[in-house]
Amino acid sequence: MVQQIQKTLRDSAAMRWTALLLLAMAMFCSYIFMDILSPIKDLMQESRGWDSTAFGTMQGSEVFLNVFVFFLIFAGIILDKMGVRFTAVLSAAVMLVGACVKWYAISDSFIGSGLETWFNNNLNYIPVFDELGVSPFYEGMPASAKFAACGFMIFGCGCEMAGITVSRGIVKWFKGREMALAMGSEMALARLGVATCMIFSPFFARLGGEVSVSRSVAFGVVLMCIALIMTIVYFFMDQKLDAQTGEAEEKDDPFKVSDIGKILSDSGFWIVALLCVLYYSAIFPFQKYAVNMLQCNLTLTLPEADSFWAQPDVTIIQYVIMLLVAATGFASNFQKKAQMRYGLLCISILALITYCYMGFMRQSAESIFAVFPLLAVLITPILGSYLDHHGKAATMLVLGSLLLIGCHLTFAFVLPLFKGNAVGGIIIAYATILVLGASFSLVPASLWPSVPKLVDAKVIGSAYALIFWIQNIGLWLFPLLIGKVLDATNPGVTDPTQFDYTAPLVMLASLGVAALLLGLLLKVVDKKKGIGLEEPNIKA
């Protein structure tokens, strides 16, 4: 009886899902800040003089310290030594500090300040990094972009630390229970942050009819304050859990340099690591340019200033409808009665159609791209459950890569054909974005649960650390590459809505082709070695 009382907190479905909600909300806020400038790239060029190279260099700086100063490895060590709850609060605090630095860099107060003068005159040459061609700054880079990059680097350290900490926290609270569902749910809520960012960043930037890009970043800073509060509440919940169970915090095995050779000699590790970097590099960097890509390829005519569709309140209404799409679609997965399940699905689909209609009437590229995570929110629990009970992880990786290739090629070659066709172009854009979101669910849902089957359990913690590090290389490189390719293929173009995105999109599609080939190779290796990737996670 005493033992039962000690385990009450974790055994309570309400309490463990509350713990998950606290962690997921912190990640939701961080995802919003991660892309806070993405939907206002055109405004950054107009108001701060950031060309595509400056924008891409700043966006890629988020993971610079994780990659080149190995902070991601240090984050793993901190998690191991200090435990989940301390690291969760620390990661939120670090993100908040980075967010404040970035906000000041974008603000009007930075213009004409001594800091602006210093950044104009310094950091134009970084020894070793410049020689290697990996410097986060360059001569001629706007001072505001340099300082914003510094803040984004700090934020990136906290964000990656939060990512591994949240995963560990979910394992702690859901081990032996609905772990796959919990991870899928956290992923779905966090990605809803992308849609939130796409809608509200331009909303705050243009609020009151006067453009101010710093308002968007300030909105993100407020959310990072909320994320810190969430992690502090989680701290006390987690502490109470340990007090009830009498257990010390579960900690991962520390990263060991001696493990590297063992991991790097494992072919399974390389397949997963390369799949990870290729796939994520084709998605996350794309998000940072997607709104501007739509602005360049769609014929959008802003509604009259006095019309209903031009009013700020419409943004709030559209966001509420988006939440209805996500909530009803997600909840439909957990209904045992068919009538309730299909009823919720119908509400979700009708709400999605309403949302898309409003996006069309508003003629807003930001709200069009905001549908990106909605299908993912709907199908992530379905995919997680299917993988748990039926398997086919390697097949899902192949299917996800095919969808990724098709979407980027559609954006590159099909969407531009509809420029001038106001209705046709937006329909193509909506359909492609929704499918890309579905692809974004297929690959991660099947990739991460496959890692323990491919890598020796003794080095699984170290393997994850290395995979995340390799993934971050792509997340640093490709935002920068997209910006450079855009500037190189659009010489003399000064209007940020007139860029030709064909070359960057073909580059991203080629990453999908490489991921597809690796996915097929993985199926061969799985069949040959009997790894069990196509087998269900839950054995009958």
XYZ file of C-alpha atoms in Angstrom:
540
model
C 0.000 0.000 0.000
C 2.886 2.337 0.887
C 4.589 1.475 -2.400
C 1.387 2.338 -4.269
C 1.229 5.743 -2.557
C 4.866 6.425 -3.420
C 4.172 5.834 -7.112
C 0.897 7.745 -7.249
C 2.203 10.853 -9.034
C 3.645 9.030 -12.056
C 0.857 6.471 -12.108
C -1.728 9.215 -12.329
C -2.500 9.779 -16.015
C -3.515 13.375 -15.272
C -0.205 14.166 -13.536
C 2.107 12.577 -16.080
C 0.254 14.250 -18.954
C 0.470 17.538 -17.044
C 4.235 17.044 -16.809
C 4.302 16.374 -20.545
C 2.216 19.499 -21.218
C 4.649 21.667 -19.247
C 7.628 20.344 -21.215
C 5.783 20.478 -24.543
C 4.655 24.076 -23.952
C 8.260 25.096 -23.299
C 9.241 23.538 -26.641
C 6.199 25.149 -28.295
C 7.472 28.574 -27.213
C 11.020 27.802 -28.345
C 9.800 26.694 -31.799
C 7.996 30.014 -32.173
C 11.126 32.004 -31.345
C 13.305 29.776 -33.536
C 11.538 31.028 -36.684
C 10.343 34.410 -35.410
C 12.018 36.294 -38.293
C 11.245 33.723 -41.017
C 7.851 35.142 -42.105
C 9.185 38.724 -42.143
C 12.350 38.212 -44.229
C 11.114 40.872 -46.667
C 10.663 43.372 -43.816
C 14.161 42.638 -42.481
C 15.605 43.548 -45.903
C 13.527 46.711 -46.129
C 13.970 47.963 -42.548
C 17.396 46.609 -41.536
C 19.171 46.092 -44.860
C 19.602 42.332 -44.488
C 20.083 40.711 -47.903
C 19.580 36.956 -48.315
C 23.199 36.195 -47.374
C 22.957 38.200 -44.138
C 19.567 36.651 -43.333
C 20.814 33.106 -44.014
C 24.055 33.609 -42.076
C 22.136 34.894 -39.049
C 19.609 32.035 -39.246
C 22.372 29.425 -39.495
C 24.146 30.885 -36.453
C 21.580 29.250 -34.151
C 23.507 25.974 -34.111
C 27.027 27.381 -34.598
C 28.203 26.855 -30.999
C 26.572 23.408 -30.884
C 28.524 22.337 -33.969
C 31.882 24.074 -33.768
C 32.318 24.545 -30.018
C 30.710 21.130 -29.304
C 28.205 22.646 -26.882
C 25.742 19.879 -27.747
C 28.161 17.380 -26.196
C 28.532 19.591 -23.115
C 24.738 19.783 -22.866
C 24.616 15.983 -22.707
C 27.207 15.999 -19.942
C 25.243 18.650 -18.008
C 22.092 16.552 -18.363
C 23.938 13.490 -17.104
C 25.525 15.232 -14.128
C 22.674 17.520 -13.063
C 19.545 15.606 -14.102
C 16.404 16.456 -16.057
C 14.777 19.138 -13.920
C 17.869 21.308 -13.392
C 18.815 21.085 -17.067
C 15.251 21.937 -18.140
C 15.291 25.178 -16.131
C 18.854 25.982 -17.236
C 17.992 25.475 -20.916
C 14.957 27.784 -20.641
C 17.065 30.449 -18.900
C 19.767 30.249 -21.588
C 17.121 30.539 -24.331
C 15.664 33.615 -22.624
C 19.073 35.313 -22.417
C 19.717 34.634 -26.114
C 16.237 35.866 -27.026
C 16.805 39.159 -25.154
C 20.115 39.735 -26.957
C 18.473 39.092 -30.329
C 15.583 41.417 -29.481
C 17.962 44.262 -28.615
C 19.912 43.693 -31.846
C 16.698 44.082 -33.877
C 15.329 47.003 -31.839
C 15.465 50.680 -32.790
C 17.599 51.311 -29.682
C 20.495 49.406 -31.264
C 20.579 51.767 -34.258
C 23.203 54.458 -33.682
C 24.397 52.914 -30.420
C 28.003 52.291 -29.435
C 27.344 48.554 -29.839
C 26.329 49.073 -33.461
C 29.577 50.958 -34.106
C 31.592 48.209 -32.433
C 29.923 45.430 -34.430
C 30.411 47.379 -37.661
C 34.146 47.675 -36.967
C 34.746 44.207 -35.507
C 34.090 40.513 -36.131
C 34.815 41.007 -39.833
C 37.556 38.415 -39.654
C 37.617 35.403 -37.320
C 40.951 33.524 -37.427
C 40.742 29.815 -38.321
C 36.962 29.960 -38.899
C 37.434 32.311 -41.847
C 40.160 30.073 -43.284
C 37.841 27.083 -42.980
C 34.943 29.065 -44.496
C 32.667 28.500 -41.497
C 32.713 31.907 -39.805
C 29.306 33.071 -38.461
C 30.156 36.617 -39.587
C 31.638 38.264 -42.674
C 32.891 41.670 -43.708
C 29.983 43.876 -44.726
C 27.436 41.945 -42.667
C 25.035 44.457 -41.024
C 25.884 45.107 -37.374
C 22.329 44.243 -36.307
C 22.622 40.855 -38.050
C 25.961 40.170 -36.332
C 24.636 40.965 -32.867
C 21.397 39.087 -33.558
C 23.536 36.105 -34.591
C 25.313 36.251 -31.217
C 21.977 36.140 -29.434
C 20.724 33.365 -31.687
C 23.841 31.290 -30.912
C 23.096 31.560 -27.188
C 19.431 30.712 -27.813
C 20.479 27.712 -29.942
C 22.568 26.296 -27.096
C 19.560 26.405 -24.784
C 17.189 25.099 -27.452
C 19.227 21.975 -28.235
C 19.770 21.388 -24.518
C 16.005 21.632 -24.057
C 15.408 19.156 -26.893
C 17.459 16.362 -25.355
C 16.168 17.197 -21.865
C 12.509 17.015 -22.869
C 13.075 13.615 -24.493
C 14.730 12.363 -21.317
C 11.911 13.790 -19.192
C 9.286 11.986 -21.261
C 11.181 8.717 -20.821
C 11.256 9.299 -17.071
C 7.511 9.933 -16.753
C 6.213 7.528 -19.413
C 8.588 4.548 -19.314
C 6.482 1.400 -19.567
C 3.420 3.432 -20.479
C 2.314 5.479 -23.529
C 5.836 6.639 -24.402
C 5.537 6.663 -28.208
C 2.220 8.476 -27.975
C 3.691 10.968 -25.492
C 6.662 11.710 -27.737
C 4.393 12.078 -30.750
C 2.098 14.395 -28.822
C 4.994 16.575 -27.660
C 6.305 16.734 -31.228
C 2.885 17.696 -32.573
C 2.353 20.506 -30.050
C 5.871 21.854 -30.540
C 5.371 22.004 -34.309
C 2.176 23.935 -33.828
C 4.592 26.634 -32.706
C 5.745 26.960 -36.330
C 2.198 27.836 -37.421
C 1.802 30.229 -34.493
C 4.998 32.007 -35.499
C 3.930 32.304 -39.139
C 0.667 33.970 -38.144
C 1.692 36.235 -35.259
C 5.192 37.398 -36.236
C 3.878 39.463 -39.217
C 0.823 40.437 -37.129
C 2.978 42.119 -34.464
C 5.448 43.534 -37.011
C 2.633 45.401 -38.798
C 0.424 46.121 -35.775
C -1.097 49.597 -35.851
C -0.145 50.176 -39.471
C 3.480 50.974 -38.596
C 6.152 48.369 -39.386
C 8.379 47.446 -36.414
C 10.272 44.156 -36.684
C 11.381 44.416 -33.043
C 7.772 43.928 -31.875
C 7.784 40.431 -33.382
C 10.956 39.498 -31.508
C 9.594 41.062 -28.310
C 6.568 38.751 -28.654
C 9.024 35.850 -28.794
C 10.860 37.095 -25.684
C 7.581 37.133 -23.720
C 6.976 33.530 -24.791
C 10.462 32.532 -23.616
C 9.595 34.018 -20.199
C 6.513 31.765 -20.191
C 8.715 28.781 -21.171
C 10.972 29.468 -18.179
C 7.955 29.536 -15.860
C 6.743 26.214 -17.318
C 10.097 24.538 -16.635
C 10.174 25.893 -13.060
C 6.730 24.373 -12.402
C 7.994 21.111 -13.947
C 11.041 21.297 -11.620
C 8.815 21.083 -8.536
C 6.609 18.352 -10.036
C 9.660 16.265 -10.898
C 11.168 16.860 -7.474
C 7.941 15.672 -5.829
C 7.961 12.549 -7.999
C 11.452 11.639 -6.818
C 10.461 12.299 -3.216
C 7.463 9.967 -3.587
C 9.311 7.125 -5.277
C 12.515 7.453 -3.293
C 14.432 7.144 -6.564
C 17.370 9.260 -7.628
C 16.986 11.033 -10.965
C 17.412 8.747 -13.936
C 20.422 9.909 -15.905
C 21.895 8.967 -19.227
C 25.304 7.378 -19.511
C 27.875 10.149 -19.978
C 29.353 10.814 -23.392
C 32.745 9.105 -23.580
C 35.441 9.883 -26.122
C 36.263 6.160 -26.171
C 32.762 5.451 -27.483
C 33.357 7.443 -30.674
C 35.407 4.757 -32.424
C 32.854 2.061 -31.603
C 29.989 4.207 -32.890
C 31.728 5.427 -36.050
C 32.546 1.848 -37.070
C 28.846 0.940 -36.982
C 27.250 1.140 -40.448
C 23.783 1.441 -38.904
C 24.846 4.597 -37.108
C 26.046 6.224 -40.321
C 22.852 5.415 -42.200
C 20.680 6.912 -39.454
C 22.941 9.931 -38.920
C 23.076 10.761 -42.640
C 19.328 10.215 -43.042
C 18.785 12.575 -40.133
C 21.009 15.372 -41.426
C 19.698 15.096 -44.993
C 16.041 15.088 -44.058
C 16.114 17.795 -41.397
C 18.325 19.986 -43.600
C 15.621 19.863 -46.277
C 12.901 20.942 -43.818
C 14.083 23.332 -41.094
C 16.181 25.648 -43.312
C 13.306 25.672 -45.829
C 10.938 26.931 -43.111
C 13.100 30.026 -42.728
C 12.576 30.968 -46.382
C 9.181 29.406 -47.128
C 7.080 32.546 -46.634
C 9.368 34.616 -48.860
C 9.316 31.793 -51.444
C 5.508 31.961 -51.512
C 5.601 35.757 -51.783
C 7.813 35.352 -54.857
C 5.738 32.625 -56.540
C 2.129 33.567 -55.750
C 0.059 36.430 -57.082
C -1.115 38.054 -53.874
C -3.226 41.226 -53.814
C -3.675 42.695 -50.359
C -7.324 43.431 -49.450
C -8.474 47.039 -49.201
C -7.485 48.679 -45.928
C -11.110 49.169 -44.879
C -12.241 45.628 -45.734
C -13.004 42.956 -43.130
C -10.062 40.806 -44.310
C -7.526 43.559 -43.636
C -8.510 43.981 -39.969
C -6.082 42.754 -37.247
C -8.919 40.869 -35.504
C -9.071 38.442 -38.439
C -5.632 37.151 -37.423
C -6.962 36.148 -33.998
C -10.049 34.489 -35.508
C -7.903 32.552 -37.979
C -5.599 31.376 -35.200
C -8.540 30.170 -33.102
C -9.778 28.199 -36.138
C -6.279 26.736 -36.530
C -6.313 25.592 -32.904
C -9.724 24.011 -33.544
C -8.248 22.114 -36.531
C -5.349 20.860 -34.412
C -7.331 20.057 -31.254
C -10.214 18.177 -32.916
C -7.932 16.353 -35.355
C -5.555 15.309 -32.576
C -8.356 14.324 -30.172
C -10.043 12.168 -32.837
C -7.179 9.677 -32.509
C -8.133 8.852 -28.937
C -11.877 8.274 -29.310
C -13.034 4.693 -28.868
C -16.488 5.353 -30.283
C -16.475 5.582 -34.088
C -19.238 8.182 -34.051
C -17.215 10.528 -31.844
C -13.981 9.866 -33.766
C -15.447 10.632 -37.181
C -17.437 13.561 -35.788
C -14.255 15.208 -34.531
C -12.511 14.438 -37.830
C -15.296 16.137 -39.771
C -15.068 19.213 -37.527
C -11.298 19.278 -38.056
C -11.599 19.047 -41.846
C -14.314 21.719 -42.007
C -12.227 23.994 -39.786
C -9.193 23.387 -42.031
C -11.194 24.342 -45.132
C -12.421 27.479 -43.328
C -8.858 28.348 -42.319
C -7.598 27.921 -45.891
C -10.444 30.087 -47.233
C -9.543 32.839 -44.769
C -5.881 32.623 -45.791
C -6.928 33.027 -49.428
C -9.142 36.018 -48.663
C -6.385 37.651 -46.619
C -3.892 37.050 -49.459
C -1.251 36.343 -46.838
C 1.770 34.137 -47.592
C 2.405 33.755 -43.846
C -1.044 32.331 -43.084
C -0.842 30.077 -46.164
C 2.398 28.469 -44.969
C 1.022 28.223 -41.415
C -0.968 25.106 -42.474
C 2.401 23.278 -42.604
C 2.156 21.486 -39.231
C -1.624 20.946 -39.175
C -1.709 17.623 -41.022
C 1.311 16.545 -38.970
C -0.613 17.246 -35.745
C -3.467 15.104 -37.031
C -1.486 12.067 -38.205
C 1.486 11.931 -35.795
C -0.431 9.900 -33.160
C -1.747 7.604 -35.928
C 1.792 6.992 -37.189
C 3.149 6.429 -33.693
C 0.431 3.896 -32.935
C 0.919 2.168 -36.319
C 4.678 1.859 -35.748
C 4.126 0.502 -32.247
C 1.656 -2.161 -33.403
C 2.535 -2.884 -37.049
C 6.093 -1.668 -37.701
C 7.266 -0.733 -41.253
C 9.657 1.999 -40.046
C 12.066 1.650 -42.991
C 9.182 1.771 -45.478
C 7.912 4.972 -43.857
C 11.364 6.526 -44.218
C 11.309 5.787 -47.952
C 7.772 7.119 -48.355
C 8.620 10.279 -46.406
C 11.644 10.929 -48.627
C 9.548 10.498 -51.787
C 6.997 13.006 -50.517
C 9.790 15.432 -49.617
C 11.268 15.266 -53.146
C 7.869 15.723 -54.763
C 7.020 18.758 -52.609
C 10.265 20.655 -53.242
C 10.101 19.956 -56.987
C 6.473 21.127 -57.025
C 7.517 24.376 -55.370
C 10.400 24.742 -57.835
C 8.680 23.961 -61.146
C 4.891 23.664 -60.789
C 3.995 26.560 -58.472
C 5.699 29.237 -60.666
C 3.526 28.105 -63.620
C 0.463 29.331 -61.696
C 1.815 32.819 -61.053
C -0.943 35.094 -62.260
C -3.582 32.515 -61.357
C -4.670 33.757 -57.939
C -6.821 30.727 -57.077
C -4.834 27.921 -58.727
C -1.516 28.996 -57.241
C -2.858 29.118 -53.698
C -4.560 25.707 -54.052
C -1.269 24.171 -55.266
C 0.580 25.876 -52.403
C -1.867 24.638 -49.730
C -1.847 21.056 -51.020
C 1.955 20.904 -51.266
C 2.515 22.447 -47.838
C 0.095 19.987 -46.197
C 1.797 17.012 -47.860
C 5.217 18.329 -46.789
C 3.878 18.493 -43.231
C 2.764 14.872 -43.516
C 6.236 13.928 -44.722
C 7.636 15.741 -41.693
C 5.651 13.330 -39.514
C 6.551 10.167 -41.407
C 10.315 10.441 -41.164
C 10.965 11.500 -37.547
C 8.246 9.152 -36.246
C 10.018 6.209 -37.858
C 13.637 7.413 -37.589
C 14.087 7.956 -33.857
C 12.489 4.719 -32.597
C 14.766 2.853 -35.039
C 18.021 4.062 -33.475
C 18.017 1.588 -30.543
C 17.593 -1.265 -33.051
C 20.604 -0.144 -35.095
C 23.115 0.873 -32.434
C 24.604 -1.093 -29.549
C 22.608 -0.323 -26.403
C 25.830 0.326 -24.455
C 26.584 3.407 -26.552
C 23.062 4.603 -27.323
C 23.425 7.851 -25.333
C 26.692 8.710 -27.055
C 25.219 7.775 -30.430
C 22.292 10.149 -29.945
C 24.701 12.940 -28.993
C 26.714 12.388 -32.183
C 23.576 12.154 -34.363
C 22.301 15.464 -32.978
C 25.722 17.012 -33.560
C 25.814 15.838 -37.194
C 22.216 17.039 -37.661
C 23.222 20.482 -36.406
C 25.919 20.707 -39.077
C 23.172 20.620 -41.693
C 21.008 23.076 -39.760
C 23.951 25.500 -39.700
C 25.060 25.002 -43.303
C 21.845 25.020 -45.323
C 20.222 28.287 -44.191
C 23.503 29.943 -45.121
C 23.734 28.063 -48.441
C 20.159 28.946 -49.418
C 20.895 32.629 -48.791
C 24.112 32.532 -50.826
C 22.463 30.619 -53.698
C 19.556 33.086 -53.725
C 21.895 36.079 -53.997
C 24.058 34.339 -56.610
C 21.115 33.362 -58.835
C 19.292 36.695 -58.461
C 21.940 39.328 -59.271
C 20.657 42.876 -59.109
C 17.271 41.891 -57.610
C 16.431 44.320 -54.803
C 12.702 43.618 -54.426
C 12.450 40.817 -51.795
C 9.254 39.504 -53.443
C 10.869 38.942 -56.852
C 13.500 36.282 -56.135
C 13.734 33.131 -58.259
C 13.788 30.220 -55.780
C 14.304 27.435 -58.337
C 17.971 26.732 -57.538
C 17.598 26.566 -53.724
C 14.530 24.322 -54.053
C 16.320 21.938 -56.422
C 19.175 21.827 -53.902
C 16.731 20.841 -51.148
C 15.056 18.245 -53.413
C 18.495 16.701 -54.030
C 18.805 16.179 -50.263
C 15.542 14.229 -50.483
C 16.965 12.081 -53.295
C 20.016 11.257 -51.167
C 17.716 10.454 -48.210
C 15.640 8.186 -50.456
C 18.727 6.230 -51.541
C 19.798 5.837 -47.924
C 16.293 4.729 -46.963
C 16.384 2.013 -49.629
C 19.851 0.985 -48.422
C 18.484 0.784 -44.895
C 15.748 -1.604 -46.063
C 18.419 -3.833 -47.655
C 20.588 -3.771 -44.515
C 17.541 -4.486 -42.347
C 16.576 -7.503 -44.457
C 20.132 -8.805 -44.635
C 21.017 -8.429 -40.954
C 17.535 -9.011 -39.516
C 17.636 -5.789 -37.486
C 13.857 -5.693 -37.177
C 13.093 -2.194 -38.442
C 9.956 -3.442 -40.199
C 8.759 -5.188 -37.061
C 6.356 -3.580 -34.541
C 7.776 -1.996 -31.379
C 5.131 -3.725 -29.254
C 5.431 -7.483 -29.460
C 2.232 -9.486 -29.274
